[in-house]
mmCIF file of C-alpha atoms in Angstrom:
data_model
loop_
_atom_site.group_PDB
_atom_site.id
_atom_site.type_symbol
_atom_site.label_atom_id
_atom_site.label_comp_id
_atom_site.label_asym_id
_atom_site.label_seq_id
_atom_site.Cartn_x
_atom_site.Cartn_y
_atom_site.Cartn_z
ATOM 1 C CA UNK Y 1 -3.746 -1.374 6.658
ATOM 2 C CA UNK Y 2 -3.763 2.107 8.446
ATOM 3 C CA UNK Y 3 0.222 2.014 9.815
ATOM 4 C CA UNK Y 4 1.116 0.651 6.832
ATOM 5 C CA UNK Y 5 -0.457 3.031 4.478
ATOM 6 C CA UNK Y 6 2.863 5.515 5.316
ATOM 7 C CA UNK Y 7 5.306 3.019 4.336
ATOM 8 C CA UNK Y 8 6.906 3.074 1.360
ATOM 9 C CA UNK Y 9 6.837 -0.798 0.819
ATOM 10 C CA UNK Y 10 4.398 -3.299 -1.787
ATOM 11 C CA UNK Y 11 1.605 -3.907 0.556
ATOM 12 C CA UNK Y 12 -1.002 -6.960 0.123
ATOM 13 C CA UNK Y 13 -3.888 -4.902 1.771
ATOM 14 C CA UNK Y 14 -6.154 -7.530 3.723
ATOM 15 C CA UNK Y 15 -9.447 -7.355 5.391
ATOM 16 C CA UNK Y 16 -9.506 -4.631 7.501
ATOM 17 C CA UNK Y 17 -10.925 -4.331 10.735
ATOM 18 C CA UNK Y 18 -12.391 -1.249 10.857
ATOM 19 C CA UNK Y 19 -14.287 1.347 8.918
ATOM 20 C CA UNK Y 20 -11.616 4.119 9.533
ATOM 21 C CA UNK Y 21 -8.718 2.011 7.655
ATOM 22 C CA UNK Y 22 -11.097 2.257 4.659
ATOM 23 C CA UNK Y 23 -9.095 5.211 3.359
ATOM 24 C CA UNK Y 24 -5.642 3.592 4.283
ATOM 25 C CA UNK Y 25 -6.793 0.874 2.096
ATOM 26 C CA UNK Y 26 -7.814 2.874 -1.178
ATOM 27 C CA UNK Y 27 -5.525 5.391 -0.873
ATOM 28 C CA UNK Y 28 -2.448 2.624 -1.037
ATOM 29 C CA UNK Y 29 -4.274 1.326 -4.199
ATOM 30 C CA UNK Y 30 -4.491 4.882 -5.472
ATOM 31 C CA UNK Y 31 -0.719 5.460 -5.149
ATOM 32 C CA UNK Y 32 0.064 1.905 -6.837
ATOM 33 C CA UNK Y 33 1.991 0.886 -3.731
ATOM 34 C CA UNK Y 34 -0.345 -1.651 -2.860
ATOM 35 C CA UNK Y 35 -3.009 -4.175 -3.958
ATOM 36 C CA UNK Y 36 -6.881 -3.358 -3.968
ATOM 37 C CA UNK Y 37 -8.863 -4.613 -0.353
ATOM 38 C CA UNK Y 38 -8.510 -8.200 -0.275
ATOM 39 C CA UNK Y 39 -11.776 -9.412 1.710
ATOM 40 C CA UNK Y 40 -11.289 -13.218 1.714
ATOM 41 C CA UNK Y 41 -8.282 -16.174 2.286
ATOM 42 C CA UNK Y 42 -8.787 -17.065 -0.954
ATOM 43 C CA UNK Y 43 -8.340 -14.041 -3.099
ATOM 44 C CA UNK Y 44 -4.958 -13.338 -0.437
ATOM 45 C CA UNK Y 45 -3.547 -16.701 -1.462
ATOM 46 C CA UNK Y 46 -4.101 -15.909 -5.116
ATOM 47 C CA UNK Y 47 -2.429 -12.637 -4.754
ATOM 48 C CA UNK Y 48 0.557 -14.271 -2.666
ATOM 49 C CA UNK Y 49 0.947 -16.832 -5.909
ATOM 50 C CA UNK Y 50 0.723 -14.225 -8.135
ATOM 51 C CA UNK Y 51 3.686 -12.387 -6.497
ATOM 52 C CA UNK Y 52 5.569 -15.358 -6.346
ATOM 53 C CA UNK Y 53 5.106 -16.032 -9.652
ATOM 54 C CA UNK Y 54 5.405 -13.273 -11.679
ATOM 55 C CA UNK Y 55 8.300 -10.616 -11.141
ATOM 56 C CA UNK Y 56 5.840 -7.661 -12.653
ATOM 57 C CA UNK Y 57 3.476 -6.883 -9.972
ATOM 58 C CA UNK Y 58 5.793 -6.314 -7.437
ATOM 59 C CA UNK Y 59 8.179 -4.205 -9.897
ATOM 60 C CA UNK Y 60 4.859 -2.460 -10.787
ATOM 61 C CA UNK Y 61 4.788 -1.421 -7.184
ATOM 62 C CA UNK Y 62 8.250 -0.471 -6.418
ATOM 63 C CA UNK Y 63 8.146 1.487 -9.648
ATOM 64 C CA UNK Y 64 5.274 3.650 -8.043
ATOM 65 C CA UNK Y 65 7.141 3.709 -4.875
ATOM 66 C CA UNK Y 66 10.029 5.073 -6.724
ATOM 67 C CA UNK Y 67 7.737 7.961 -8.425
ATOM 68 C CA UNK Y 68 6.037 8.454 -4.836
ATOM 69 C CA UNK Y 69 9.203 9.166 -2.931
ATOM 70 C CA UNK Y 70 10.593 11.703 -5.970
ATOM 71 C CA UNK Y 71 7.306 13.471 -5.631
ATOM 72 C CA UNK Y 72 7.363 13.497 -1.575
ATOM 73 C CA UNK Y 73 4.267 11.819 -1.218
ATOM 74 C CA UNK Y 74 5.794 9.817 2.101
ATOM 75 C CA UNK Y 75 6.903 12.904 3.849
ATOM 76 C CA UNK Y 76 3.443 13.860 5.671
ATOM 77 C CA UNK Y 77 5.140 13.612 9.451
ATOM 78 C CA UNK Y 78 8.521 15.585 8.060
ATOM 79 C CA UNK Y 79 6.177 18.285 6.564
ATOM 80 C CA UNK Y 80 4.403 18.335 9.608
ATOM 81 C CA UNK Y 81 6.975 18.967 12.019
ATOM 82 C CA UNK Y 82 8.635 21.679 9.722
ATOM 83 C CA UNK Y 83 5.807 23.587 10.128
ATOM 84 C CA UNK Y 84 4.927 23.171 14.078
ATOM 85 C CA UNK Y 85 8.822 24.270 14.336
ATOM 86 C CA UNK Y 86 8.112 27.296 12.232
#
């Protein structure tokens, strides 16, 4: 979950391996670009049906992706290189 957390893509958040991808995990669900921690096989195939299913949870999340990009929420590495280079 931690690389994918800067993406601007609808993530299915699995299991994660380790405590420091905690924050990856809820801060994806925060932003509405991806899907609460999915702990088991089970509750990840029910998502995957969902999303096959149903056209709205997906849209959901590329709607937030839209808002997310207008606002710059994506651009952490940009702003950080402006400001070494200043």
């Amino acid at each position: 979950p931690s690389e994918l957390a800067f993406y601007p893509v609808p993530k299915l958040t699995i299991r994660r391996v380790g405590d420091h991808e905690a924050y990856s995990a809820s801060r994806a669900n925060e932003l509405g670009d991806g899907t609460a921690e999915v702990r088991t096989v089970e509750d990840a195939v029910l998502y995957v049906r969902l999303f096959a299913k149903y056209d709205q949870p997906l849209a959901i999340m590329n709607d937030a992706i839209t808002t997310n990009v207008q606002a710059g929420v994506y651009d952490g590495a940009r702003n950080a290189i402006i400001a070494a280079a200043h």
